PDB file of C-alpha atoms and ligand atoms in Angstrom:
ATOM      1  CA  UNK A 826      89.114   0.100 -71.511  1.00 58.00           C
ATOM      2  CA  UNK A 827      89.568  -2.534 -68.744  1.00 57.00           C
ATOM      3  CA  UNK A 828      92.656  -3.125 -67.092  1.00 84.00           C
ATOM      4  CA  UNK A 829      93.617  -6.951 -67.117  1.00 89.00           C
ATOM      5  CA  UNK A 830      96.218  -8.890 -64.609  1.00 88.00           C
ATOM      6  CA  UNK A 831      99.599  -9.576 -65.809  1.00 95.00           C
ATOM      7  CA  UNK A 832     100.593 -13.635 -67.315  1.00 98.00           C
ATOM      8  CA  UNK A 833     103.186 -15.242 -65.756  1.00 98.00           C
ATOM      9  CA  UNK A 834     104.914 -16.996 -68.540  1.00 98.00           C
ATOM     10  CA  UNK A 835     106.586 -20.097 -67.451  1.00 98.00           C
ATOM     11  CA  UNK A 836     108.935 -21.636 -69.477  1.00 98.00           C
ATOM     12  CA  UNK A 837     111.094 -24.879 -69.305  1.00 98.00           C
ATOM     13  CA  UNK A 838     113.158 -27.335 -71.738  1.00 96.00           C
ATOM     14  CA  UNK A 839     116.006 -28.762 -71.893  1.00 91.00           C
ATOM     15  CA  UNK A 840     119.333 -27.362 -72.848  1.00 81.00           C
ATOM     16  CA  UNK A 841     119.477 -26.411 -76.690  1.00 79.00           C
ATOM     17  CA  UNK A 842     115.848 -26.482 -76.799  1.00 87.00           C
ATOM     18  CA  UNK A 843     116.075 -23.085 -77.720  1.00 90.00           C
ATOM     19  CA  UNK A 844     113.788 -21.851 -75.279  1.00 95.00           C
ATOM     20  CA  UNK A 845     115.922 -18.878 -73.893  1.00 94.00           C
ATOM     21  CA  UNK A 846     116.136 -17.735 -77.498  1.00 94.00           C
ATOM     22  CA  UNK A 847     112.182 -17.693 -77.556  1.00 97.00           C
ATOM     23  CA  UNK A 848     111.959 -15.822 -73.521  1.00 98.00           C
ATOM     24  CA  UNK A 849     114.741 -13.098 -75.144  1.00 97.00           C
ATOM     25  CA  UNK A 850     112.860 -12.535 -78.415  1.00 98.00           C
ATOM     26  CA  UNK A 851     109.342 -11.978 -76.597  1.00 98.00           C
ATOM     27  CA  UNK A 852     111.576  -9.533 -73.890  1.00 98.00           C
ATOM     28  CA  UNK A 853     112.992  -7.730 -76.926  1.00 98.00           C
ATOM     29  CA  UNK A 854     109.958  -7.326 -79.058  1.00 98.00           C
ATOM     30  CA  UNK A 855     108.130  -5.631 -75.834  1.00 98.00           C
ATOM     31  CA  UNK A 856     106.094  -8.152 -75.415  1.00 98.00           C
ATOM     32  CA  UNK A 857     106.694  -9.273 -71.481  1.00 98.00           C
ATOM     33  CA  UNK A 858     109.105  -8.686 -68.856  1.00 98.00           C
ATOM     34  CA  UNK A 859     112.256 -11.214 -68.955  1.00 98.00           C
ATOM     35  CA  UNK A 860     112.805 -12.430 -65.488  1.00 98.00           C
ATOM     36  CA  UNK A 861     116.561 -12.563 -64.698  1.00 98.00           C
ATOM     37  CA  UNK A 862     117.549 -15.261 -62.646  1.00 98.00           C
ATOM     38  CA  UNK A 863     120.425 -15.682 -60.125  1.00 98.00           C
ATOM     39  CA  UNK A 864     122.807 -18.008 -60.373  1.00 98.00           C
ATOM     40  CA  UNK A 865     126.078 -19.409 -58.995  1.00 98.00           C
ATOM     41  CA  UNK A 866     127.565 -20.646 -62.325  1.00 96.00           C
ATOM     42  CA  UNK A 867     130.056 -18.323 -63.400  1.00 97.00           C
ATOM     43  CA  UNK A 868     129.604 -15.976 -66.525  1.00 97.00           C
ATOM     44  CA  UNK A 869     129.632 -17.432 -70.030  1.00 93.00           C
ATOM     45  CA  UNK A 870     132.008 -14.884 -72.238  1.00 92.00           C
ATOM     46  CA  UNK A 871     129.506 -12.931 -73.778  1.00 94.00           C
ATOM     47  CA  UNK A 872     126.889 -12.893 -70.872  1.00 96.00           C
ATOM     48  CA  UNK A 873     126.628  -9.853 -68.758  1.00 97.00           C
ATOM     49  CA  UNK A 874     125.987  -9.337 -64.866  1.00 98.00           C
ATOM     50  CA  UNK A 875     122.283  -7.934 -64.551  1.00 97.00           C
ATOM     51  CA  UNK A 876     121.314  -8.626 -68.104  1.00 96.00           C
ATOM     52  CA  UNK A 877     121.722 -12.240 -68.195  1.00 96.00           C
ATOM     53  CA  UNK A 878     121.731 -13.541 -64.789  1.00 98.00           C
ATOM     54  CA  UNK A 879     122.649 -12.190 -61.710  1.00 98.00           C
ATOM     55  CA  UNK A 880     125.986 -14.024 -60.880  1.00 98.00           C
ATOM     56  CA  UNK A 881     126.152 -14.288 -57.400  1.00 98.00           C
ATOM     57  CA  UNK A 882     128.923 -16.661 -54.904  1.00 98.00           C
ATOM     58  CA  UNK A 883     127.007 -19.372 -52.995  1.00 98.00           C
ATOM     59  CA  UNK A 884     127.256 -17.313 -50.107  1.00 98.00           C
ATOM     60  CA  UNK A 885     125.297 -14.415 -51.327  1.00 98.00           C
ATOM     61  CA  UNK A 886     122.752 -17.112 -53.089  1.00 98.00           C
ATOM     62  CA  UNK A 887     122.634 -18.171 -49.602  1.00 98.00           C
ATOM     63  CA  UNK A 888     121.898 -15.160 -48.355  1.00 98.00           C
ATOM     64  CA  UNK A 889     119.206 -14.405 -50.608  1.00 98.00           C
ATOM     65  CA  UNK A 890     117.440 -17.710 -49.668  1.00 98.00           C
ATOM     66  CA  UNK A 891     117.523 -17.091 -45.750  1.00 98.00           C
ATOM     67  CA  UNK A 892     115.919 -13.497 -46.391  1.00 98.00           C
ATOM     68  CA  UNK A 893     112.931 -15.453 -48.464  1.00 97.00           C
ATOM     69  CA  UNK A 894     114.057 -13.497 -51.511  1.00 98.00           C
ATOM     70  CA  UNK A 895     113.226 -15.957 -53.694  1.00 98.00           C
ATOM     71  CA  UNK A 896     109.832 -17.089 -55.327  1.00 98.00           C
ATOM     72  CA  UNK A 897     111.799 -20.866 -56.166  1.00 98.00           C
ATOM     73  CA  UNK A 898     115.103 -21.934 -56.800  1.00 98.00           C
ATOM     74  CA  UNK A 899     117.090 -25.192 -57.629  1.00 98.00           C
ATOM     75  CA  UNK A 900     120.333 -26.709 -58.209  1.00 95.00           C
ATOM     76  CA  UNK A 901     120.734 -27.728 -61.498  1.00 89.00           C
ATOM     77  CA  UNK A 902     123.991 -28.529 -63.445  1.00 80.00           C
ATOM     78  CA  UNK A 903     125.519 -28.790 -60.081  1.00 88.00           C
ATOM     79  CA  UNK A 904     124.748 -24.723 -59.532  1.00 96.00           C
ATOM     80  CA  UNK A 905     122.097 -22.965 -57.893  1.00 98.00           C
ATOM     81  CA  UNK A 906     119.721 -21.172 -59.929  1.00 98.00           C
ATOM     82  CA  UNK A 907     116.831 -19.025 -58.311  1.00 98.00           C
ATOM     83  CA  UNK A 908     114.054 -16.538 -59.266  1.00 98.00           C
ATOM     84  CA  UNK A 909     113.843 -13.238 -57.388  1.00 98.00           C
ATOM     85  CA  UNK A 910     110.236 -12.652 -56.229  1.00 97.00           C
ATOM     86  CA  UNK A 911     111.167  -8.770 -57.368  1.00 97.00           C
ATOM     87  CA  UNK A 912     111.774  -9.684 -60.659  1.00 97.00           C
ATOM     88  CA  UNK A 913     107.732 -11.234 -60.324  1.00 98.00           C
ATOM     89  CA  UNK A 914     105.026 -10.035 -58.672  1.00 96.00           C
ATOM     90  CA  UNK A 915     105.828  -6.017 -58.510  1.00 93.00           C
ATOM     91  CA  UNK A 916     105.336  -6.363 -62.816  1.00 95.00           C
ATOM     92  CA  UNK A 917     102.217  -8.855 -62.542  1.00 94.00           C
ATOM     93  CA  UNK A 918     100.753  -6.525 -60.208  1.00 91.00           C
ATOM     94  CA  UNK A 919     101.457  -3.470 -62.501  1.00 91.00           C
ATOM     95  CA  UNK A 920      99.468  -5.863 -65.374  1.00 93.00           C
ATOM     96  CA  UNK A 921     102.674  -6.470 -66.891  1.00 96.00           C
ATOM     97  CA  UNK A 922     103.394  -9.943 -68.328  1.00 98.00           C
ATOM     98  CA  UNK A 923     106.330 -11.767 -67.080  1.00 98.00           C
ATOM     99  CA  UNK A 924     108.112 -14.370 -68.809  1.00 98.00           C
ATOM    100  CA  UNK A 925     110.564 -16.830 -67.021  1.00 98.00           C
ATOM    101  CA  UNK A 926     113.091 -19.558 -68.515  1.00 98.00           C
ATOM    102  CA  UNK A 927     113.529 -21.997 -65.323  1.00 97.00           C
ATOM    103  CA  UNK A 928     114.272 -25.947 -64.824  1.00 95.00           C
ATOM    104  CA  UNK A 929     111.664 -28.325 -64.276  1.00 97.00           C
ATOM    105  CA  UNK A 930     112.425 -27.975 -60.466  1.00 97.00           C
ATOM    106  CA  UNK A 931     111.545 -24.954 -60.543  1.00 98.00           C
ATOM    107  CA  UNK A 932     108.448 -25.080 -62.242  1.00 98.00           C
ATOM    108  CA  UNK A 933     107.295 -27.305 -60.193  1.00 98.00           C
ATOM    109  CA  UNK A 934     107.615 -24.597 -56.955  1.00 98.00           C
ATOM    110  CA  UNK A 935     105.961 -22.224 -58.812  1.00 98.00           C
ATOM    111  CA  UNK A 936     103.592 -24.628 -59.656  1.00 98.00           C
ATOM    112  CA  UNK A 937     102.707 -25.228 -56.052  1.00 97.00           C
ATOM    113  CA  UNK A 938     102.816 -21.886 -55.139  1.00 96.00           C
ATOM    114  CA  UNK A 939     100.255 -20.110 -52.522  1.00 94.00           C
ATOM    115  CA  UNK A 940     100.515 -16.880 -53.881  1.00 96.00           C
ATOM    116  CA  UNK A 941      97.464 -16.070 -55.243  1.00 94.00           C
ATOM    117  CA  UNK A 942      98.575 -13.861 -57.774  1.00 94.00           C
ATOM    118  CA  UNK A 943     101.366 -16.336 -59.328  1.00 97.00           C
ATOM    119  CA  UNK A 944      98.172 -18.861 -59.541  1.00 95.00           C
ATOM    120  CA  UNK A 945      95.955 -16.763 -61.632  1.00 94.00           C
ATOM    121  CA  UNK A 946      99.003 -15.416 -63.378  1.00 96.00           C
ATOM    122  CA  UNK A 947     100.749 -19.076 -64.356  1.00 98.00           C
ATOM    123  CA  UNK A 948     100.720 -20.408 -67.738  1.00 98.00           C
ATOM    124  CA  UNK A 949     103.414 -23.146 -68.383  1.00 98.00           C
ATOM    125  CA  UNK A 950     105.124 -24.320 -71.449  1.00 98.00           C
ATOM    126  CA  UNK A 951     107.272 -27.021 -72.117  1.00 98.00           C
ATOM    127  CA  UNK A 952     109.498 -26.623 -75.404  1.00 97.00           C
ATOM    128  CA  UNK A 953     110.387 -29.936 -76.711  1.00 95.00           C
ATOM    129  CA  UNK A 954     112.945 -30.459 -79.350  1.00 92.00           C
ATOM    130  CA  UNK A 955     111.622 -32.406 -82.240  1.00 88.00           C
ATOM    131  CA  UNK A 956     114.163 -35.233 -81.928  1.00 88.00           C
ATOM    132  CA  UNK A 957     116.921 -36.793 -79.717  1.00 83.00           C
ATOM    133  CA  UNK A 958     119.526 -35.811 -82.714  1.00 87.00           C
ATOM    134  CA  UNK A 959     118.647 -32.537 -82.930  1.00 86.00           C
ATOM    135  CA  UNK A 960     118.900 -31.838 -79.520  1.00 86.00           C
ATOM    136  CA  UNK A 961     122.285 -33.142 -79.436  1.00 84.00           C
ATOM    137  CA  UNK A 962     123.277 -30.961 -82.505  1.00 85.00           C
ATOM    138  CA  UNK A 963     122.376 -28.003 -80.961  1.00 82.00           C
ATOM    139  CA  UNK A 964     123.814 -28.702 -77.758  1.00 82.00           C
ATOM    140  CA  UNK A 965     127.078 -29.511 -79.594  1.00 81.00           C
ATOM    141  CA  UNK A 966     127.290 -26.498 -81.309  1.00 79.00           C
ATOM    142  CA  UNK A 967     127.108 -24.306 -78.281  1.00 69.00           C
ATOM    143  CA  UNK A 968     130.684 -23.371 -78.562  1.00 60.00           C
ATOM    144  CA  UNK A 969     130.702 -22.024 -74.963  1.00 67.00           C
ATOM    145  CA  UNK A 970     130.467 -25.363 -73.603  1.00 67.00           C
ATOM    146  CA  UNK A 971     133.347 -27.963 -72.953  1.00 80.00           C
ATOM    147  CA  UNK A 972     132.758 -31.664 -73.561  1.00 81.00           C
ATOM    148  CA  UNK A 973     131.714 -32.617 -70.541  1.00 84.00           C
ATOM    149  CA  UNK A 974     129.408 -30.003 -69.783  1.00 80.00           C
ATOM    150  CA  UNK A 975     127.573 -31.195 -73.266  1.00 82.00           C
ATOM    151  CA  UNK A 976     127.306 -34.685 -71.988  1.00 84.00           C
ATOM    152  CA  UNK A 977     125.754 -33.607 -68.446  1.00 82.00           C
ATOM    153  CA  UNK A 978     123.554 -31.373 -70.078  1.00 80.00           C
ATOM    154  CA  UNK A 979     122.872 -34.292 -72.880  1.00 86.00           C
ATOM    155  CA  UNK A 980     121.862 -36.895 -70.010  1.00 87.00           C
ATOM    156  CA  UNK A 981     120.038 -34.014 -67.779  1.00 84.00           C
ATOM    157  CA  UNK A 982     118.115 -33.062 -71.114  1.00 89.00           C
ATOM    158  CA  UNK A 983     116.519 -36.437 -71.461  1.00 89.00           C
ATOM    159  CA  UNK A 984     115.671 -36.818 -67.646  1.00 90.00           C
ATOM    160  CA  UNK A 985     113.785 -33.851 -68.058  1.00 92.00           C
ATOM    161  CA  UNK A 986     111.770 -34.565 -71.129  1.00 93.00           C
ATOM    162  CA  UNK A 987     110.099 -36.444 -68.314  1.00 93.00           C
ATOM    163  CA  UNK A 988     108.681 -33.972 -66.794  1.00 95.00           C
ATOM    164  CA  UNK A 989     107.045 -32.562 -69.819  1.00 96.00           C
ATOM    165  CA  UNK A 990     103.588 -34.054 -68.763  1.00 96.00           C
ATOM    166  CA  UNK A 991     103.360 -32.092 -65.782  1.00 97.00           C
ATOM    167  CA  UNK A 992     103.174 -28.759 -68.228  1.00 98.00           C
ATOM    168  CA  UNK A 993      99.842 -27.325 -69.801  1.00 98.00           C
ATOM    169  CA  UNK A 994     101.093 -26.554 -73.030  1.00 98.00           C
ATOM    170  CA  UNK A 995     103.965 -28.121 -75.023  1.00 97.00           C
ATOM    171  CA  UNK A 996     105.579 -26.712 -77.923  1.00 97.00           C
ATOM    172  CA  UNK A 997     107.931 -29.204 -80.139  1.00 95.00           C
ATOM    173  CA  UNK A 998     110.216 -27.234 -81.739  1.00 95.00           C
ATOM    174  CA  UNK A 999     110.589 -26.921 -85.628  1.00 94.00           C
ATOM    175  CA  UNK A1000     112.290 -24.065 -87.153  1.00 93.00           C
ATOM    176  CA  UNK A1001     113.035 -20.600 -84.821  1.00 93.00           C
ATOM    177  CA  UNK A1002     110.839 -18.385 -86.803  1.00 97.00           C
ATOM    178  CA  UNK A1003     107.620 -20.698 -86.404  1.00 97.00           C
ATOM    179  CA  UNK A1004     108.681 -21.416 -82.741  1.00 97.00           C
ATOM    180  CA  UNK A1005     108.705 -18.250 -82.202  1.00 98.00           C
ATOM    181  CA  UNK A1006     105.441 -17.367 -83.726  1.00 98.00           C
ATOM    182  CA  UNK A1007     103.126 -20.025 -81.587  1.00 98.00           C
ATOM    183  CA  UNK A1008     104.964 -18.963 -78.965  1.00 98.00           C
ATOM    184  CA  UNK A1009     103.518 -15.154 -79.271  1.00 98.00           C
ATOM    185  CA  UNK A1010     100.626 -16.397 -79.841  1.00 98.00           C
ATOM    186  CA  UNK A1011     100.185 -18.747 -76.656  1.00 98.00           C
ATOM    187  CA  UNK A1012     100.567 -15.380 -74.927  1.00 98.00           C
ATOM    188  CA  UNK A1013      98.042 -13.245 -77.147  1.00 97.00           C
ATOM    189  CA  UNK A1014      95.844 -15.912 -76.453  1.00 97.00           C
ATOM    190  CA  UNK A1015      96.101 -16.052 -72.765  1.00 96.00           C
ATOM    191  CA  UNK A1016      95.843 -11.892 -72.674  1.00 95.00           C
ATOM    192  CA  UNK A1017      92.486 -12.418 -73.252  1.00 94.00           C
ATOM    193  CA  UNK A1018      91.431 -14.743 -70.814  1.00 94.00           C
ATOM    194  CA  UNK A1019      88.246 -13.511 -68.927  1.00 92.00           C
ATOM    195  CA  UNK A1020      89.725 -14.214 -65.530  1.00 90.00           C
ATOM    196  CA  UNK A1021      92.543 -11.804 -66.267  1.00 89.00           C
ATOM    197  CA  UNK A1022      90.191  -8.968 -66.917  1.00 85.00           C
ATOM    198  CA  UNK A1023      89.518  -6.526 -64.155  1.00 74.00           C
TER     199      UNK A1023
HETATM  200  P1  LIG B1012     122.044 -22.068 -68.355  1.00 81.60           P
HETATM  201  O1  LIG B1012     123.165 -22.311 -67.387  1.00 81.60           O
HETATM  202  O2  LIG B1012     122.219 -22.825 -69.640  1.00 81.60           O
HETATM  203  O3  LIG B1012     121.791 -20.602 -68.585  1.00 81.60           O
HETATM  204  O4  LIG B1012     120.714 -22.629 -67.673  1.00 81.60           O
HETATM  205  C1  LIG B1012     120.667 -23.934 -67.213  1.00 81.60           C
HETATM  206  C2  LIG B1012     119.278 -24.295 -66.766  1.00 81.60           C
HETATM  207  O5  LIG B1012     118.909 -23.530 -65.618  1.00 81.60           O
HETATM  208  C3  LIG B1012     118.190 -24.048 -67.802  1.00 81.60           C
HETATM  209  O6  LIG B1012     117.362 -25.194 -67.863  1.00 81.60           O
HETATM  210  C4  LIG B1012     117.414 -22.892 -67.250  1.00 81.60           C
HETATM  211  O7  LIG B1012     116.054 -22.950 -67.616  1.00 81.60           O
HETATM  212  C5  LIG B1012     117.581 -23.107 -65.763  1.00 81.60           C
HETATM  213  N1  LIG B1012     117.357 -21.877 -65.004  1.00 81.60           N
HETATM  214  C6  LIG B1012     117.714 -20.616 -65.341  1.00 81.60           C
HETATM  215  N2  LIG B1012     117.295 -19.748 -64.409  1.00 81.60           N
HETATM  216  C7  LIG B1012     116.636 -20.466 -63.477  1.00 81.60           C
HETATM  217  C8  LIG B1012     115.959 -20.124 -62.270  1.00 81.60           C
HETATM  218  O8  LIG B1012     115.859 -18.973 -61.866  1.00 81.60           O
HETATM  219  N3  LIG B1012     115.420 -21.151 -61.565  1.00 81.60           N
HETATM  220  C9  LIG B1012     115.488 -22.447 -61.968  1.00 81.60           C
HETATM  221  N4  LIG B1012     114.908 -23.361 -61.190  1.00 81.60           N
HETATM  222  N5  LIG B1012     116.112 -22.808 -63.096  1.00 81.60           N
HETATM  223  C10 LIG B1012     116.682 -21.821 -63.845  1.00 81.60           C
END
């Protein structure tokens, strides 16, 4: 049977988009590799180190970007966020399919990118939720967030809707289970691109 390159699934939205829902589910199901990101914020109560992020101090972000560790990285919320090249290209190359839940910022490095591998690999995705009110319901019902994080996140969320153009696909969100299912299927799809194929 032939062997096929790994996708690199890129995926952005804005907070309560439920886009990190949709990254887990695919991770979960055995469908890709979930990149974990590093980041400076500290840990939400139920998040764990090395399963949800890395949490690392500025320094040791720091750190990480002097050693050209990572493949992009960007301050959003006022904390650093970054992608590991480890957590990448050692799965693409294995023809494993990566999915990543990063900021517009970041998408746009990737985006950019001269790696030859993360160019064939890329597919991007922007998940958009279906109106302004729902997206401030679900941000408001994220419990783990105080007020003002809400309304930073509300006002960020909106500045990036902007970007949404700069994205291949989109996907406005309706209910979780149908989300999730063109969401699968974006990645089925994109398996069986010729250029993939070895
Ligand atoms: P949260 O703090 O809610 O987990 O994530 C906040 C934002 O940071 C989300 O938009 C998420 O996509 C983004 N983010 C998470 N990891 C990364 C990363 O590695 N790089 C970039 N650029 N953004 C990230």
């Amino acid at each position: 049977m032939p062997q096929r390159t790994g996708a690199l699934l890129l995926v952005s939205g804005p907070s309560g988009s439920g886009k990190t829902t949709l990254c887990r589910q695919l991770a979960r199901d055995g469908e890709a590799h979930y990149s974990i990101s590093c980041t400076t914020r500290p840990a939400r109560e139920n998040e764990v180190n090395a399963r949800d992020y890395f949490f690392l101090s500025r320094e040791q972000f720091r750190d990480d970007v002097s050693a050209g560790n990572f493949l992009e990285y960007a301050e959003v919320h006022d904390n650093l966020y970054g992608t590991l090249r480890s957590e990448v290209l050692s799965y693409l190359q294995r023809g494993q399919d990566v999915v990543m839940d990063i900021d517009v910022q970041g998408a746009a490095q990737v985006r950019s990118c001269d790696d030859p591998l993360i160019t064939a690999s890329l597919v991007d995705l922007f998940v958009m939720p279906a109106t302004e009110d729902e997206l401030r319901k679900r941000l408001a019902n994220r419990a783990t967030d105080s007020e003002e994080v809400i309304e930073t996140r509300l006002h960020n969320a909106l500045e990036e809707m902007g970007q949404a153009r700069f994205y291949t696909y989109q996907l406005i969100s309706g209910s979780r289970e149908e989300d999730y299912r063109r969401f699968r299927a974006l990645l089925v799809a994109e398996r069986m691109r010729v250029s993939r194929l070895a």
